[in-house]
């Protein structure tokens, strides 16, 4: 019989020694627990001293600088100093400002008080009780009232919406922007109105706020009074007129187009006896017509149950206006009309090309009979895919060949068969609290369209969707930390309790 090997390996000796002298010993067991706790506390203190970015568990990433802002900040190559007055350093605003400083080394911040920098307090005329952020670059500065300018409201429900990041980012960019794009909104035909100041209530109140935060200048214009489109106009917006243009107004717009002017146009459902003959002359030069009627979707994945006229459109992933929306978000439309373009040969004669931005599924229907209910009208409706919004480019001079367009003057049009999605109107089928412009990326489509038309750099972005806060939990700064403690602290406590219970059970054996 083979002799049994009595040699004990070193690893086995060490394991035996460990079990006898440490695990079996109550003193060493408790010592191990204390070491784990001390290590956990020490690690947390050390990490906090590093001022690492906090993990953001809020639904809309309220405390995290977005990739859009980081990308926009890459163009900032001058020194920017942010002064913070009347705000505690642990406040979420300060935490966000620190992220700006980390994103671009040209940006720095200072907690301002009479004790630390009396000269600046006096220069900015700051007083106790104010919460102020001052952004300064050279001789230029922007003073932001943190109590009023870091939020906006739904003026129907007065629900507060956080706009801290938009305001900070675009305030920084505006200091380095010499010429802000100027957007004129045509009035005089019962179009959707912009809010020219904080006290004005208008259908485009939310959009007005966001455009200002994106470093645009917005104004209204009456073409009958001016007799021309202002010379400094970067984009002329005609949003859903309900009455026709005068002949001379239409000619003013045509003159603007022939100079290479860019337009944003929407049309909403009209009474069947309303005809916009002169306004159509403007659209004719682009070879497009808005068909009066409304789309219903039969694919249930894209509609609100029992309300097929409220639906999510198909969003282009190839155009700068919509590519981020297509990959990361969605839109909601209601009672949308469809666009009809001339045949390709006729568009070629007009020197016009177009690209679809928003469309329907192939199972959509288009209703033109307003005299009966949806089910009855659907029996005689058109069926198929419909274009709802498009970007159109017209060469108004030069560019005689497709190969050589270096001397071409072009006019760009972004047109949609609905404008309601960018308004403050509430569609109860979607939300009783938030207007259409808040939902999904509706406002982003409008802002991105204006950014493309005005050729504004760094203007394309997905803004934080605040409408989601009515459906999901949004943590405050302190709640955010509590959630993190639960996520990381509870498992460690459970582990320690497990060790103690295991030790007690081992003793009883």
Coordinates of C-alpha atoms in Angstrom, one line a residue:
X1 CA 0.0 0.0 0.0
X2 CA 1.3 3.4 -1.0
X3 CA 2.6 5.5 1.9
X4 CA 0.3 8.5 2.6
X5 CA 2.0 11.9 2.2
X6 CA 2.1 13.6 5.6
X7 CA 3.6 16.8 4.4
X8 CA 1.3 19.8 4.8
X9 CA 1.6 22.6 2.2
X10 CA 2.3 26.1 3.4
X11 CA -1.0 27.4 2.1
X12 CA -2.9 24.8 4.2
X13 CA -0.8 25.8 7.3
X14 CA -1.6 29.4 6.7
X15 CA -5.3 28.7 6.3
X16 CA -5.5 26.6 9.4
X17 CA -3.6 29.3 11.4
X18 CA -5.9 32.0 10.1
X19 CA -9.1 30.1 11.1
X20 CA -7.8 29.3 14.6
X21 CA -6.2 32.6 15.6
X22 CA -8.5 35.1 13.8
X23 CA -11.9 33.8 12.7
X24 CA -12.4 31.8 15.8
X25 CA -11.4 34.7 18.0
X26 CA -14.3 37.0 18.9
X27 CA -11.9 39.8 19.5
X28 CA -10.5 39.6 16.0
X29 CA -13.9 39.3 14.4
X30 CA -15.1 42.5 16.0
X31 CA -11.8 44.1 15.0
X32 CA -12.4 43.1 11.4
X33 CA -15.8 44.7 11.5
X34 CA -14.4 48.0 12.9
X35 CA -11.7 47.9 10.3
X36 CA -14.3 47.6 7.5
X37 CA -16.4 50.5 8.9
X38 CA -13.3 52.7 9.4
X39 CA -12.2 51.9 5.8
X40 CA -15.6 52.8 4.4
X41 CA -15.8 56.1 6.3
X42 CA -12.2 57.0 5.5
X43 CA -12.8 56.2 1.8
X44 CA -15.9 58.5 1.7
X45 CA -14.0 61.4 3.4
X46 CA -11.1 61.0 0.9
X47 CA -13.4 60.9 -2.1
X48 CA -15.3 64.0 -1.0
X49 CA -12.1 65.8 -0.6
X50 CA -11.3 65.2 -4.3
X51 CA -14.5 67.0 -5.3
X52 CA -15.3 64.3 -7.9
X53 CA -18.6 64.8 -9.9
X54 CA -21.6 63.5 -8.0
X55 CA -23.6 60.6 -9.4
X56 CA -26.9 62.0 -10.6
X57 CA -29.9 59.8 -10.0
X58 CA -32.6 62.4 -10.9
X59 CA -35.0 61.6 -13.7
X60 CA -33.8 64.5 -15.9
X61 CA -30.1 64.7 -14.8
X62 CA -30.7 68.0 -13.1
X63 CA -27.3 68.1 -11.5
X64 CA -25.2 66.8 -14.4
X65 CA -23.8 69.0 -17.2
X66 CA -25.2 67.7 -20.5
X67 CA -23.0 66.6 -23.4
X68 CA -24.6 69.4 -25.5
X69 CA -23.3 72.0 -23.1
X70 CA -19.8 70.4 -22.9
X71 CA -19.6 70.4 -26.7
X72 CA -20.8 74.1 -26.9
X73 CA -18.2 75.1 -24.3
X74 CA -15.4 73.8 -26.5
X75 CA -15.6 77.0 -28.5
X76 CA -15.0 79.2 -25.5
X77 CA -11.3 80.3 -25.8
X78 CA -11.4 83.4 -23.6
X79 CA -11.3 83.8 -19.8
X80 CA -14.7 83.5 -18.2
X81 CA -15.1 84.3 -14.5
X82 CA -18.3 83.2 -12.7
X83 CA -19.0 85.1 -9.4
X84 CA -21.6 83.5 -7.0
X85 CA -23.2 85.7 -4.4
X86 CA -25.8 84.8 -1.8
X87 CA -25.8 81.0 -2.6
X88 CA -24.4 78.3 -0.3
X89 CA -21.5 76.3 -1.7
X90 CA -23.3 73.0 -1.2
X91 CA -26.2 74.3 -3.4
X92 CA -26.8 72.4 -6.6
X93 CA -26.2 75.6 -8.7
X94 CA -22.6 75.8 -7.4
X95 CA -22.1 72.1 -8.1
X96 CA -23.2 72.6 -11.7
X97 CA -20.9 75.6 -12.0
X98 CA -18.0 73.5 -10.8
X99 CA -18.7 71.1 -13.7
X100 CA -18.4 74.1 -16.1
X101 CA -15.0 74.8 -14.7
X102 CA -14.0 71.2 -15.2
X103 CA -15.3 71.1 -18.8
X104 CA -13.2 74.2 -19.8
X105 CA -10.1 75.5 -18.1
X106 CA -10.9 79.0 -19.3
X107 CA -13.8 79.1 -16.9
X108 CA -13.3 79.7 -13.2
X109 CA -15.6 80.6 -10.3
X110 CA -15.4 82.5 -7.0
X111 CA -17.8 82.5 -4.0
X112 CA -18.4 86.2 -3.6
X113 CA -19.1 88.1 -0.4
X114 CA -18.3 91.5 1.1
X115 CA -15.6 89.8 3.2
X116 CA -13.8 88.1 0.3
X117 CA -14.1 90.7 -2.4
X118 CA -15.8 93.9 -1.4
X119 CA -14.7 95.7 -4.6
X120 CA -16.6 93.3 -6.8
X121 CA -19.7 93.4 -4.6
X122 CA -19.7 97.1 -4.9
X123 CA -19.1 97.1 -8.6
X124 CA -22.0 94.7 -9.2
X125 CA -24.1 96.6 -6.7
X126 CA -25.0 93.5 -4.8
X127 CA -27.0 93.5 -1.5
X128 CA -27.6 90.9 1.2
X129 CA -30.6 88.8 0.5
X130 CA -30.0 88.5 -3.2
X131 CA -29.0 85.2 -4.9
X132 CA -26.9 86.4 -7.9
X133 CA -24.6 84.8 -10.5
X134 CA -22.4 87.1 -12.4
X135 CA -20.6 85.9 -15.5
X136 CA -17.8 88.2 -16.6
X137 CA -15.5 88.2 -19.6
X138 CA -13.2 91.2 -20.2
X139 CA -15.4 94.3 -20.3
X140 CA -18.6 92.3 -20.8
X141 CA -20.7 90.8 -18.0
X142 CA -24.1 89.2 -17.5
X143 CA -25.9 89.4 -14.1
X144 CA -28.3 86.5 -13.5
X145 CA -30.9 86.6 -10.7
X146 CA -30.8 83.0 -9.5
X147 CA -34.2 83.4 -7.8
X148 CA -35.9 84.2 -11.1
X149 CA -33.9 83.3 -14.1
X150 CA -33.1 79.6 -13.3
X151 CA -36.6 78.5 -13.9
X152 CA -39.6 79.2 -16.1
X153 CA -43.3 78.4 -15.7
X154 CA -46.2 76.7 -17.5
X155 CA -48.4 79.8 -17.4
X156 CA -51.5 77.6 -17.4
X157 CA -50.6 75.6 -14.3
X158 CA -47.7 77.7 -13.0
X159 CA -45.6 74.5 -12.6
X160 CA -41.9 75.4 -12.2
X161 CA -39.5 74.1 -14.8
X162 CA -35.7 74.2 -14.2
X163 CA -33.7 76.0 -16.8
X164 CA -30.4 76.5 -14.9
X165 CA -28.2 74.8 -17.4
X166 CA -29.7 76.4 -20.4
X167 CA -29.3 79.8 -18.8
X168 CA -25.7 79.3 -17.7
X169 CA -24.5 77.8 -20.9
X170 CA -26.1 80.4 -23.2
X171 CA -25.1 83.3 -20.9
X172 CA -21.5 82.1 -21.2
X173 CA -21.8 81.7 -25.0
X174 CA -23.6 85.0 -25.4
X175 CA -20.5 86.9 -23.9
X176 CA -18.4 85.5 -26.8
X177 CA -21.1 86.0 -29.5
X178 CA -20.8 89.4 -31.1
X179 CA -23.8 89.1 -33.4
X180 CA -26.7 87.1 -32.0
X181 CA -29.1 85.6 -34.7
X182 CA -32.2 87.8 -35.1
X183 CA -35.5 86.0 -35.5
X184 CA -38.5 87.9 -36.6
X185 CA -42.0 86.5 -36.1
X186 CA -44.6 87.8 -38.5
X187 CA -47.9 89.1 -37.0
X188 CA -51.1 90.5 -38.4
X189 CA -52.8 87.3 -39.6
X190 CA -53.7 85.8 -36.2
X191 CA -50.4 83.8 -36.1
X192 CA -49.0 82.2 -33.0
X193 CA -47.5 85.1 -30.9
X194 CA -44.2 85.2 -29.1
X195 CA -43.6 86.6 -25.6
X196 CA -41.6 89.8 -26.0
X197 CA -41.2 90.1 -22.2
X198 CA -41.9 88.2 -19.0
X199 CA -45.3 89.7 -18.5
X200 CA -46.6 89.0 -22.0
X201 CA -48.8 85.9 -22.3
X202 CA -48.6 84.3 -25.7
X203 CA -49.0 81.0 -27.4
X204 CA -45.2 80.7 -27.8
X205 CA -44.3 81.7 -24.2
X206 CA -42.2 78.6 -23.6
X207 CA -40.5 78.7 -26.9
X208 CA -39.7 82.4 -26.4
X209 CA -38.0 81.7 -23.1
X210 CA -35.9 78.9 -24.6
X211 CA -34.9 81.0 -27.6
X212 CA -33.6 83.8 -25.4
X213 CA -31.7 81.3 -23.3
X214 CA -30.1 79.9 -26.5
X215 CA -28.7 83.4 -27.3
X216 CA -31.2 84.4 -30.0
X217 CA -32.8 87.8 -30.3
X218 CA -36.5 87.6 -31.1
X219 CA -38.9 90.3 -32.3
X220 CA -42.3 90.5 -34.0
X221 CA -42.8 92.3 -37.4
X222 CA -45.8 93.6 -39.2
X223 CA -45.0 93.5 -42.9
X224 CA -47.8 95.9 -43.8
X225 CA -46.2 98.5 -41.5
X226 CA -42.6 98.0 -42.4
X227 CA -43.1 97.3 -46.1
X228 CA -40.0 95.0 -46.0
X229 CA -38.3 92.3 -44.0
X230 CA -35.8 94.0 -41.6
X231 CA -32.2 93.9 -42.9
X232 CA -30.9 92.2 -39.8
X233 CA -33.3 89.3 -40.1
X234 CA -31.6 85.9 -40.0
X235 CA -34.9 83.9 -40.0
X236 CA -38.4 85.0 -40.8
X237 CA -41.0 82.9 -38.9
X238 CA -44.6 82.6 -40.1
X239 CA -46.3 80.4 -37.7
X240 CA -49.8 79.2 -38.6
X241 CA -51.6 82.3 -40.0
X242 CA -55.4 82.0 -39.9
X243 CA -56.1 84.8 -42.5
X244 CA -54.5 85.5 -45.9
X245 CA -51.6 87.9 -46.6
X246 CA -52.2 91.0 -48.6
X247 CA -50.6 91.0 -52.1
X248 CA -47.9 93.5 -51.1
X249 CA -47.1 91.4 -47.9
X250 CA -46.6 88.3 -50.1
X251 CA -44.3 90.2 -52.4
X252 CA -42.3 91.5 -49.4
X253 CA -41.6 87.8 -48.4
X254 CA -40.8 86.9 -52.0
X255 CA -38.3 89.7 -52.2
X256 CA -36.7 88.4 -49.0
X257 CA -36.5 84.9 -50.5
X258 CA -34.9 86.2 -53.7
X259 CA -32.1 87.7 -51.6
X260 CA -31.4 84.3 -50.0
X261 CA -33.6 84.8 -46.9
X262 CA -34.5 81.8 -44.7
X263 CA -38.0 81.0 -43.4
X264 CA -39.7 78.8 -40.8
X265 CA -43.3 78.3 -41.7
X266 CA -46.1 76.2 -40.1
X267 CA -49.7 75.8 -41.0
X268 CA -52.5 74.5 -38.8
X269 CA -56.0 73.3 -39.6
X270 CA -58.3 75.9 -41.1
X271 CA -62.0 76.2 -41.7
X272 CA -62.8 74.5 -45.1
X273 CA -64.0 77.8 -46.5
X274 CA -60.7 79.7 -45.6
X275 CA -58.3 80.1 -48.5
X276 CA -54.8 81.6 -48.2
X277 CA -54.3 82.5 -51.9
X278 CA -51.6 85.1 -51.5
X279 CA -49.8 83.2 -48.8
X280 CA -49.7 80.2 -51.1
X281 CA -47.8 82.3 -53.6
X282 CA -44.9 82.2 -51.1
X283 CA -45.0 78.4 -50.9
X284 CA -45.3 78.0 -54.6
X285 CA -41.7 79.1 -55.2
X286 CA -40.7 76.1 -53.1
X287 CA -43.1 73.8 -54.9
X288 CA -45.0 72.8 -51.8
X289 CA -48.6 73.0 -50.5
X290 CA -50.0 72.2 -47.1
X291 CA -53.1 70.1 -47.5
X292 CA -56.0 71.1 -45.3
X293 CA -57.0 68.1 -43.2
X294 CA -55.5 66.0 -40.4
X295 CA -53.5 62.8 -40.0
X296 CA -54.6 59.8 -38.0
X297 CA -52.3 56.9 -37.2
X298 CA -53.6 53.4 -37.2
X299 CA -50.4 51.9 -35.7
X300 CA -51.2 51.7 -32.0
X301 CA -47.4 51.9 -31.0
X302 CA -47.4 55.6 -32.0
X303 CA -50.7 56.9 -30.8
X304 CA -52.6 57.7 -27.7
X305 CA -55.2 55.0 -27.1
X306 CA -58.5 55.9 -28.7
X307 CA -57.1 59.2 -30.0
X308 CA -55.4 58.4 -33.4
X309 CA -55.1 62.1 -34.2
X310 CA -52.5 62.4 -31.4
X311 CA -49.4 60.5 -32.4
X312 CA -45.6 60.3 -32.4
X313 CA -44.2 61.0 -35.9
X314 CA -41.4 59.2 -37.6
X315 CA -38.3 61.3 -37.1
X316 CA -35.5 61.6 -39.6
X317 CA -32.1 60.4 -38.3
X318 CA -30.1 62.0 -41.2
X319 CA -30.9 65.7 -40.8
X320 CA -29.2 68.0 -38.3
X321 CA -32.5 69.3 -37.1
X322 CA -33.8 65.9 -36.0
X323 CA -30.9 63.4 -35.7
X324 CA -30.5 63.7 -32.0
X325 CA -34.3 63.6 -31.5
X326 CA -34.5 60.4 -33.6
X327 CA -31.8 58.7 -31.5
X328 CA -32.6 59.9 -28.0
X329 CA -36.1 61.2 -27.8
X330 CA -39.5 61.5 -29.5
X331 CA -42.2 64.1 -30.4
X332 CA -46.0 64.4 -30.0
X333 CA -48.2 65.9 -32.7
X334 CA -51.9 66.6 -32.8
X335 CA -54.2 67.3 -35.8
X336 CA -51.3 67.5 -38.1
X337 CA -51.6 68.3 -41.8
X338 CA -49.6 66.8 -44.6
X339 CA -47.3 68.4 -47.2
X340 CA -47.7 67.9 -50.9
X341 CA -44.6 68.6 -53.2
X342 CA -44.6 69.0 -56.9
X343 CA -43.3 66.2 -59.0
X344 CA -39.5 65.9 -59.1
X345 CA -39.1 67.3 -62.7
X346 CA -41.1 70.4 -61.7
X347 CA -39.0 70.9 -58.5
X348 CA -35.9 70.6 -60.6
X349 CA -37.2 73.5 -62.8
X350 CA -37.7 75.5 -59.7
X351 CA -34.2 74.6 -58.5
X352 CA -35.7 73.1 -55.3
X353 CA -34.7 70.1 -53.3
X354 CA -36.2 68.8 -50.1
X355 CA -35.6 66.4 -47.3
X356 CA -38.3 64.9 -45.0
X357 CA -37.9 65.7 -41.3
X358 CA -41.2 64.3 -39.9
X359 CA -43.5 61.7 -41.4
X360 CA -46.0 59.0 -40.7
X361 CA -46.0 55.2 -40.9
X362 CA -47.3 53.6 -44.1
X363 CA -50.6 52.8 -42.2
X364 CA -51.6 56.4 -41.6
X365 CA -54.8 58.0 -42.9
X366 CA -55.5 61.6 -44.0
X367 CA -58.9 63.0 -43.2
X368 CA -60.4 65.8 -45.3
X369 CA -64.1 65.4 -44.5
X370 CA -64.8 67.6 -41.4
X371 CA -68.5 67.1 -41.5
X372 CA -68.6 63.7 -39.9
X373 CA -66.9 61.7 -37.1
X374 CA -63.4 60.1 -37.5
X375 CA -64.7 56.6 -38.2
X376 CA -67.0 57.7 -40.9
X377 CA -64.5 60.1 -42.5
X378 CA -61.8 57.3 -42.5
X379 CA -63.9 55.3 -45.0
X380 CA -63.1 57.8 -47.7
X381 CA -59.6 58.9 -46.5
X382 CA -56.3 58.7 -48.2
X383 CA -54.0 55.9 -46.8
X384 CA -50.2 55.6 -46.7
X385 CA -47.1 57.5 -45.7
X386 CA -47.4 61.3 -45.4
X387 CA -44.7 64.0 -45.1
X388 CA -45.5 66.3 -42.2
X389 CA -42.3 68.5 -42.0
X390 CA -39.5 69.0 -44.4
X391 CA -36.4 71.1 -45.0
X392 CA -36.5 72.7 -48.5
X393 CA -33.6 74.4 -50.3
X394 CA -34.1 76.7 -53.3
X395 CA -31.3 78.1 -55.4
X396 CA -32.4 81.6 -56.2
X397 CA -29.4 82.6 -58.3
X398 CA -26.1 81.2 -59.5
X399 CA -25.4 77.5 -59.3
X400 CA -26.1 76.9 -62.9
X401 CA -24.7 73.4 -62.7
X402 CA -25.1 70.7 -60.1
X403 CA -21.3 70.3 -59.9
X404 CA -20.5 74.0 -59.3
X405 CA -22.6 75.7 -56.6
X406 CA -19.9 78.0 -55.3
X407 CA -21.6 81.1 -56.5
X408 CA -25.1 80.0 -55.6
X409 CA -27.4 82.0 -53.4
X410 CA -29.9 79.8 -51.7
X411 CA -33.0 80.2 -49.6
X412 CA -33.9 77.6 -47.0
X413 CA -37.3 76.8 -45.7
X414 CA -38.3 74.5 -42.9
X415 CA -42.0 73.9 -43.1
X416 CA -44.4 71.8 -41.0
X417 CA -48.1 70.9 -41.4
X418 CA -48.7 71.8 -37.8
X419 CA -47.4 74.5 -35.4
X420 CA -49.3 73.5 -32.3
X421 CA -46.5 71.3 -31.1
X422 CA -44.4 74.3 -30.3
X423 CA -47.1 76.2 -28.4
X424 CA -48.3 76.4 -24.8
X425 CA -51.5 74.7 -25.7
X426 CA -52.5 71.8 -23.5
X427 CA -53.7 68.6 -25.1
X428 CA -55.6 66.8 -22.4
X429 CA -55.2 63.4 -24.1
X430 CA -51.4 63.7 -23.3
X431 CA -51.2 65.9 -20.2
X432 CA -53.5 68.0 -18.1
X433 CA -50.6 69.9 -16.7
X434 CA -47.9 70.4 -19.4
X435 CA -48.3 72.1 -22.8
X436 CA -47.3 70.4 -26.0
X437 CA -44.0 72.4 -26.2
X438 CA -42.8 70.7 -23.0
X439 CA -43.5 67.2 -24.1
X440 CA -40.7 65.0 -25.5
X441 CA -38.5 67.1 -27.8
X442 CA -41.2 69.3 -29.3
X443 CA -39.5 72.5 -28.4
X444 CA -36.1 71.1 -29.5
X445 CA -37.4 70.6 -33.1
X446 CA -38.3 74.3 -33.2
X447 CA -35.1 75.5 -31.7
X448 CA -33.0 73.2 -33.8
X449 CA -34.8 74.3 -36.9
X450 CA -34.1 78.0 -36.2
X451 CA -30.5 77.2 -35.4
X452 CA -30.0 75.5 -38.8
X453 CA -31.8 78.3 -40.6
X454 CA -29.7 81.0 -38.9
X455 CA -26.5 78.9 -39.2
X456 CA -25.9 79.3 -35.5
X457 CA -23.0 77.2 -34.3
X458 CA -23.5 75.1 -31.1
X459 CA -27.3 75.6 -31.2
X460 CA -28.4 72.0 -31.8
X461 CA -29.2 70.3 -28.6
X462 CA -31.6 68.2 -26.6
X463 CA -32.7 70.3 -23.7
X464 CA -33.8 68.5 -20.5
X465 CA -37.4 67.4 -20.7
X466 CA -39.0 68.8 -17.6
X467 CA -42.5 67.5 -18.4
X468 CA -41.3 64.1 -17.2
X469 CA -41.3 65.4 -13.7
X470 CA -45.1 65.0 -13.5
X471 CA -44.7 61.3 -14.0
X472 CA -41.5 60.3 -12.3
X473 CA -39.6 61.1 -9.1
X474 CA -37.2 64.0 -9.3
X475 CA -34.8 64.2 -6.4
X476 CA -33.6 67.3 -4.7
X477 CA -29.9 67.7 -3.9
X478 CA -30.3 66.2 -0.5
X479 CA -32.6 63.5 -1.7
X480 CA -30.1 62.7 -4.4
X481 CA -27.5 62.0 -1.7
X482 CA -29.9 59.9 0.3
X483 CA -30.6 57.8 -2.7
X484 CA -26.9 57.3 -3.2
X485 CA -26.4 56.4 0.5
X486 CA -29.1 53.7 0.1
X487 CA -27.6 52.4 -3.1
X488 CA -24.1 52.0 -1.7
X489 CA -24.5 52.1 2.1
X490 CA -27.2 49.5 2.6
X491 CA -25.3 46.6 0.9
X492 CA -22.3 47.3 3.1
X493 CA -24.5 47.3 6.3
X494 CA -26.1 44.0 5.1
X495 CA -22.6 42.5 4.6
X496 CA -21.5 43.5 8.1
X497 CA -24.7 42.1 9.7
X498 CA -24.1 38.9 7.7
X499 CA -20.6 38.5 9.2
X500 CA -21.9 39.0 12.7
X501 CA -24.8 36.6 12.3
X502 CA -22.5 34.0 10.7
X503 CA -20.1 34.4 13.7
X504 CA -22.8 33.9 16.2
X505 CA -24.1 30.8 14.5
X506 CA -20.6 29.4 14.4
X507 CA -20.3 29.9 18.1
X508 CA -23.4 27.8 18.8
X509 CA -22.1 24.8 16.9

